[in-house]
Coordinates of C-alpha atoms and ligand atoms in Angstrom, one line a residue:
Chain A
M1140 CA -0.1 -0.1 0.1
S1141 CA 1.2 3.5 -0.7
L1142 CA 2.3 6.1 1.9
E1143 CA -0.6 8.3 1.0
K1144 CA -3.2 5.7 1.6
T1145 CA -1.8 4.8 4.9
T1146 CA -1.5 8.3 6.2
S1147 CA -5.0 9.2 5.4
H1148 CA -6.0 5.8 6.9
V1149 CA -4.2 6.8 10.2
K1150 CA -5.7 10.4 10.0
E1151 CA -9.0 8.8 9.7
R1152 CA -8.8 6.2 12.4
F1153 CA -6.8 8.4 14.9
S1154 CA -8.1 11.9 14.2
E1155 CA -7.8 12.6 18.0
A1156 CA -4.1 11.4 18.2
V1157 CA -2.7 13.0 15.0
L1158 CA -1.6 16.6 15.8
D1159 CA -0.4 17.5 12.1
V1160 CA 1.1 16.1 9.0
T1161 CA 3.8 18.1 7.5
E1162 CA 6.4 17.5 4.8
F1163 CA 10.0 18.4 4.8
A1164 CA 12.7 17.9 2.1
G1165 CA 10.2 15.6 0.3
E1166 CA 9.5 13.3 3.3
Q1167 CA 6.3 13.2 5.1
I1168 CA 6.3 13.7 9.0
V1169 CA 3.2 12.5 11.0
H1170 CA 3.0 14.3 14.3
I1171 CA 1.0 12.3 17.0
K1172 CA 0.4 12.3 20.6
S1173 CA 2.5 9.9 22.7
G1174 CA -0.4 7.8 24.0
S1175 CA -1.5 6.2 20.8
V1176 CA 2.0 5.7 19.3
F1177 CA 1.8 1.8 19.4
D1178 CA -1.5 1.7 17.5
V1179 CA -0.5 4.2 15.0
L1180 CA 2.8 2.6 14.2
K1181 CA 1.2 -0.7 14.2
I1182 CA -1.0 0.3 11.3
F1183 CA 2.1 1.6 9.5
R1184 CA 3.8 -1.7 10.1
D1185 CA 0.8 -3.7 8.9
E1186 CA 0.6 -1.7 5.8
G1187 CA 4.0 -2.4 4.6
F1188 CA 6.5 -0.2 6.7
N1189 CA 8.2 -3.3 7.8
F1190 CA 11.5 -1.8 8.9
L1191 CA 12.1 0.6 11.8
A1192 CA 15.3 2.3 10.5
N1193 CA 15.9 4.6 13.3
L1194 CA 14.3 5.5 16.7
T1195 CA 15.6 8.6 18.4
A1196 CA 14.4 11.6 20.5
V1197 CA 14.7 15.4 20.4
D1198 CA 14.6 17.7 23.3
N1199 CA 12.4 20.6 22.0
L1200 CA 13.5 22.9 24.9
T1201 CA 14.8 25.7 22.7
L1202 CA 13.0 24.6 19.4
G1203 CA 9.5 24.8 20.5
G1204 CA 7.0 22.0 19.6
F1205 CA 4.0 20.4 21.0
E1206 CA 5.6 19.1 24.0
R1207 CA 9.1 19.2 25.5
Y1208 CA 10.3 15.9 24.0
S1209 CA 9.6 14.1 20.7
V1210 CA 10.4 10.6 20.1
V1211 CA 11.2 10.1 16.5
Y1212 CA 10.6 7.1 14.4
H1213 CA 12.0 6.6 10.9
L1214 CA 10.1 3.9 9.0
L1215 CA 11.1 2.2 5.8
S1216 CA 9.0 0.0 3.6
H1217 CA 11.0 -2.4 1.7
G1218 CA 8.2 -3.2 -0.7
S1219 CA 7.4 0.3 -1.9
V1220 CA 10.7 1.8 -1.0
E1221 CA 8.9 4.7 0.8
R1222 CA 9.8 6.4 3.9
V1223 CA 7.9 8.2 6.7
T1224 CA 8.8 9.9 9.9
V1225 CA 6.5 9.7 12.8
K1226 CA 7.2 12.1 15.8
A1227 CA 5.4 11.4 19.1
Y1228 CA 5.3 14.2 21.7
V1229 CA 6.1 13.4 25.2
A1230 CA 5.3 15.8 28.1
E1231 CA 8.0 17.2 30.3
D1232 CA 6.7 16.3 33.7
D1233 CA 5.7 12.7 32.9
P1234 CA 8.1 11.4 30.1
I1235 CA 6.3 8.1 29.4
I1236 CA 5.6 6.5 26.0
P1237 CA 4.4 3.0 24.9
S1238 CA 7.3 0.8 23.7
V1239 CA 7.1 -0.4 20.2
E1240 CA 9.5 -3.3 20.9
N1241 CA 6.8 -5.7 20.1
L1242 CA 6.5 -4.5 16.6
W1243 CA 10.2 -4.1 15.7
K1244 CA 12.9 -5.9 17.8
T1245 CA 15.2 -3.2 16.6
A1246 CA 13.4 -0.8 19.0
D1247 CA 14.8 -2.9 22.0
W1248 CA 18.3 -1.3 22.2
Q1249 CA 17.3 2.1 20.7
E1250 CA 14.6 2.6 23.2
R1251 CA 17.1 1.8 25.9
E1252 CA 19.4 4.4 24.6
V1253 CA 16.7 7.1 24.5
Y1254 CA 15.9 6.0 28.0
D1255 CA 19.5 6.4 29.0
L1256 CA 20.2 9.7 27.4
F1257 CA 16.8 11.5 27.6
G1258 CA 15.0 9.9 30.6
I1259 CA 12.0 8.9 28.6
T1260 CA 10.3 5.7 29.9
F1261 CA 9.1 3.1 27.4
E1262 CA 6.2 1.4 29.0
G1263 CA 6.2 -2.4 28.2
H1264 CA 10.0 -2.6 27.3
P1265 CA 11.3 -6.0 28.4
N1266 CA 14.6 -4.7 29.9
L1267 CA 14.6 -0.8 30.3
V1268 CA 18.1 -0.3 31.7
R1269 CA 20.9 2.0 30.7
I1270 CA 22.8 0.9 27.7
M1271 CA 25.6 3.5 27.3
N1272 CA 26.2 5.3 30.6
P1273 CA 27.6 3.4 33.6
E1274 CA 24.6 1.7 35.6
D1275 CA 25.1 3.9 38.5
Y1276 CA 25.0 7.1 36.5
K1277 CA 22.8 9.8 37.6
G1278 CA 20.9 12.1 35.1
H1279 CA 20.1 12.1 31.4
P1280 CA 22.9 13.9 29.6
L1281 CA 21.2 14.5 26.3
R1282 CA 18.5 16.7 27.7
K1283 CA 19.3 20.4 26.7
D1284 CA 19.4 21.5 30.3
Y1285 CA 22.1 19.2 31.3
P1286 CA 25.5 20.8 31.7
R1287 CA 27.7 20.0 28.8
K1288 CA 30.8 19.3 31.0
G1289 CA 28.5 17.2 33.1
K1290 CA 28.2 17.6 36.9
T1291 CA 30.9 15.7 38.7
E1292 CA 31.1 12.4 36.8
R1293 CA 34.5 13.4 35.1
T1294 CA 36.3 13.8 38.4
D1295 CA 34.7 11.2 40.6
F1296 CA 37.5 8.7 40.5
P1297 CA 40.1 7.7 43.0
V1298 CA 43.6 8.9 42.5
V1299 CA 46.2 6.2 42.2
E1300 CA 49.6 7.1 43.5
R1301 CA 53.0 5.7 42.3
G1302 CA 53.9 2.4 44.1
I1303 CA 57.6 3.4 44.0
S1304 CA 58.8 7.0 44.9
K1305 CA 60.3 8.4 41.7
E1306 CA 61.2 11.8 42.8
N1307 CA 64.4 11.7 40.9
K1308 CA 62.5 11.1 37.8
T1309 CA 60.8 14.4 37.4
Chain B
M640 CA 93.1 -18.1 29.8
G641 CA 95.7 -15.4 29.5
K642 CA 95.6 -12.1 31.2
Q643 CA 94.8 -10.5 27.8
D644 CA 91.6 -12.5 27.4
I645 CA 90.4 -11.3 30.8
K646 CA 90.9 -7.8 29.9
S647 CA 88.8 -8.0 26.7
N648 CA 86.0 -10.3 28.0
I649 CA 85.3 -8.9 31.4
L650 CA 83.2 -5.7 32.0
T651 CA 82.9 -4.1 35.3
T652 CA 79.7 -2.1 36.1
T653 CA 77.1 -1.5 38.9
V654 CA 74.2 -4.0 39.5
E655 CA 72.1 -0.9 39.1
S656 CA 73.1 0.0 35.5
A657 CA 73.1 -3.6 34.4
I658 CA 69.5 -4.1 35.6
N659 CA 68.5 -0.8 34.2
W660 CA 70.2 -1.5 30.9
G661 CA 68.4 -4.9 30.7
R662 CA 65.1 -3.4 31.6
K663 CA 65.2 -0.4 29.2
N664 CA 66.0 -2.5 26.3
S665 CA 63.3 -5.0 26.8
L666 CA 60.2 -3.0 27.8
W667 CA 57.0 -4.9 27.6
P668 CA 54.2 -2.6 26.4
M669 CA 50.5 -3.1 27.3
P670 CA 48.4 -1.0 24.7
F671 CA 45.2 0.4 25.9
G672 CA 43.7 1.5 22.6
T673 CA 40.4 2.9 22.8
A674 CA 40.1 5.1 19.8
C675 CA 41.9 6.4 16.7
C676 CA 45.1 6.7 18.4
G677 CA 45.0 3.0 18.9
I678 CA 44.8 2.5 15.2
E679 CA 47.8 4.8 14.8
F680 CA 49.7 2.8 17.4
M681 CA 49.5 -0.3 15.0
A682 CA 51.6 1.7 12.7
V683 CA 54.3 2.0 15.4
L684 CA 54.7 -1.7 15.5
A685 CA 54.5 -2.1 11.5
S686 CA 57.6 -2.3 9.5
R687 CA 58.1 1.3 8.8
T688 CA 58.6 2.5 12.4
D689 CA 59.1 -1.0 13.9
M690 CA 59.2 -0.7 17.7
S691 CA 61.1 -3.9 18.0
R692 CA 64.3 -2.1 17.0
F693 CA 64.1 -0.6 20.6
G694 CA 63.4 -3.9 22.2
A695 CA 59.7 -3.2 22.9
E696 CA 57.9 -5.5 20.4
A697 CA 56.7 -8.1 22.9
I698 CA 53.1 -6.4 23.1
R699 CA 51.2 -8.0 25.8
F700 CA 47.4 -7.6 26.2
S701 CA 47.7 -8.7 29.7
P702 CA 48.6 -6.1 32.2
R703 CA 50.3 -8.7 34.4
Q704 CA 53.0 -9.3 31.9
S705 CA 53.8 -5.8 31.1
D706 CA 55.7 -2.8 32.5
L707 CA 54.9 -0.1 30.0
L708 CA 51.2 1.1 29.7
I709 CA 50.4 2.9 26.6
V710 CA 47.1 4.8 26.7
A711 CA 46.1 5.4 23.2
G712 CA 42.8 7.1 22.8
R713 CA 40.0 9.0 24.7
I714 CA 39.0 7.5 28.0
S715 CA 35.3 7.7 28.8
I716 CA 33.9 7.8 32.3
K717 CA 32.8 4.2 31.9
M718 CA 36.5 3.2 30.8
M719 CA 38.3 5.0 33.5
P720 CA 37.6 2.5 36.4
V721 CA 38.8 -0.2 33.9
L722 CA 42.0 1.8 33.1
I723 CA 42.7 2.2 36.8
R724 CA 42.3 -1.5 37.5
I725 CA 44.6 -2.4 34.6
Y726 CA 47.3 0.0 35.9
E727 CA 46.9 -1.4 39.4
Q728 CA 47.4 -5.0 38.0
M729 CA 50.8 -4.2 36.4
P730 CA 53.7 -5.2 38.6
E731 CA 56.1 -2.6 39.7
P732 CA 58.2 -1.2 38.2
K733 CA 56.0 0.4 35.5
W734 CA 55.7 3.3 33.3
V735 CA 52.9 5.1 31.4
I736 CA 52.8 6.9 28.1
S737 CA 49.9 9.0 27.5
M738 CA 49.5 9.0 23.7
G739 CA 47.6 11.7 21.9
A740 CA 45.6 14.7 22.9
C741 CA 42.7 12.8 24.1
A742 CA 44.4 10.7 26.7
S743 CA 46.5 13.7 27.9
S744 CA 43.8 16.4 28.0
G745 CA 40.6 15.2 26.7
G746 CA 41.4 16.7 23.3
V747 CA 38.4 18.1 21.6
F748 CA 36.0 16.2 23.6
D749 CA 35.3 18.6 26.4
T750 CA 32.0 16.8 27.3
Y751 CA 30.5 15.1 30.5
S752 CA 31.6 11.6 29.3
V753 CA 35.3 12.1 28.5
I754 CA 38.1 12.2 31.2
Q755 CA 40.1 15.4 30.8
G756 CA 43.5 13.8 31.0
I757 CA 44.1 10.6 32.5
D758 CA 47.0 12.1 34.7
Q759 CA 44.4 13.4 37.1
F760 CA 44.0 9.8 38.3
I761 CA 47.0 7.7 37.4
P762 CA 50.8 8.7 37.2
V763 CA 52.0 9.5 33.6
D764 CA 55.6 9.5 32.7
V765 CA 55.6 10.7 29.1
Y766 CA 53.0 12.5 27.0
V767 CA 52.9 12.4 23.3
P768 CA 51.2 15.3 21.7
G769 CA 49.4 15.1 18.6
C770 CA 46.0 14.0 17.2
P771 CA 47.1 11.4 16.4
P772 CA 50.8 11.5 17.2
R773 CA 52.9 10.4 14.3
P774 CA 54.5 6.9 14.8
E775 CA 58.0 8.6 15.2
G776 CA 56.7 10.5 17.9
V777 CA 55.5 7.4 19.7
V778 CA 59.0 5.9 19.1
G779 CA 60.3 9.2 20.6
S780 CA 58.4 8.8 23.7
L781 CA 59.7 5.2 24.0
L782 CA 63.2 6.5 23.9
K783 CA 62.3 9.2 26.7
I784 CA 60.9 6.2 28.8
Q785 CA 64.2 4.3 28.2
D786 CA 66.0 7.4 29.6
L787 CA 63.8 7.3 32.8
V788 CA 64.4 3.7 33.2
D789 CA 68.1 4.4 32.9
K790 CA 67.9 6.9 35.8
E791 CA 66.0 4.4 38.0
K792 CA 67.5 3.9 41.5
L793 CA 67.3 0.5 43.1
F794 CA 67.1 2.3 46.5
D795 CA 63.6 3.4 45.5
Y796 CA 62.3 -0.1 45.8
T797 CA 60.7 -1.4 48.9
F798 CA 59.3 -4.9 49.2
S799 CA 56.1 -5.2 50.8
G800 CA 56.7 -5.8 54.4
S801 CA 60.1 -4.0 54.4
K802 CA 60.5 -0.3 55.0
Ligands
LIG704 S1 44.1 12.4 20.0 FE1 42.9 12.5 17.9 S2 43.7 10.5 17.0 FE2 44.0 10.3 19.3 S3 42.2 9.4 20.1 FE3 42.1 11.6 20.2 S4 40.9 12.1 18.4 FE4 41.7 10.0 18.2

């Protein structure tokens, strides 16, 4: 099925959830509310978009948008060689979104990455733990209000002294 | 054996310089390559700049068999505990080369996740500037380490239990 048909299908069935449909650089972007992301993406998948090429997030703190965060899904149909971007908007005070790990296994690690770096919780994810940062890491460093140089994580290590005094070496 | 033979066959020296001479010409490097500098380090071992000419070709990926730690690449906050553990596992005496801008200062990566110079946490003997340093530069740092080994004093060594 073609992209046009699928988007109009989605718009029809989820008129509540679809915030906007825009086009940029020849590619279609469907903006939706986070609550119905699973159902919307399921339609896309069932109608030919079999491949989740990418899953990431954007902090709209300085960009403006429907909400503070958007989780971005780049879908590809191997059949019709069409691409579509779906952006789901997540509120700042309660960053929770349904997991799509059931639809594409690819989403597993990518959702963990978004969770690690943005602090967005994916409901229904089988193993939502940090994937990049150390397990005991605090905070979500890709949020725009996180200090670029970090807090104290760069300096929180024990200092190892020389085992042998080498004063004469300096 | 005549007197003449003794003269041309016996060399007198101190224990210290004999040990240091042996040590400096047979350093066993442990490469800790975490980024592009690690790739450049391979060139140091290849035919053109060949570190084996200076006796340091026995690369060991086990810290317990090495006495020269070569930190080649940026060290992330997740890697720093590993580096500290590896340094601590190396037997004394040991030396450390910090290869490249990243290991020495964090380089261009002034971010939350990159250590801004490993010398904040482990002792470093020689720094090699560059991004990445040329293989000749790394060989130069090896020669500097050899100079340091040569100046080593056996007095400095205390064995556990003795003071
Ligand atoms: S100093 Fe340059 S070459 Fe070396 S690890 Fe850093 S970025 Fe890579």
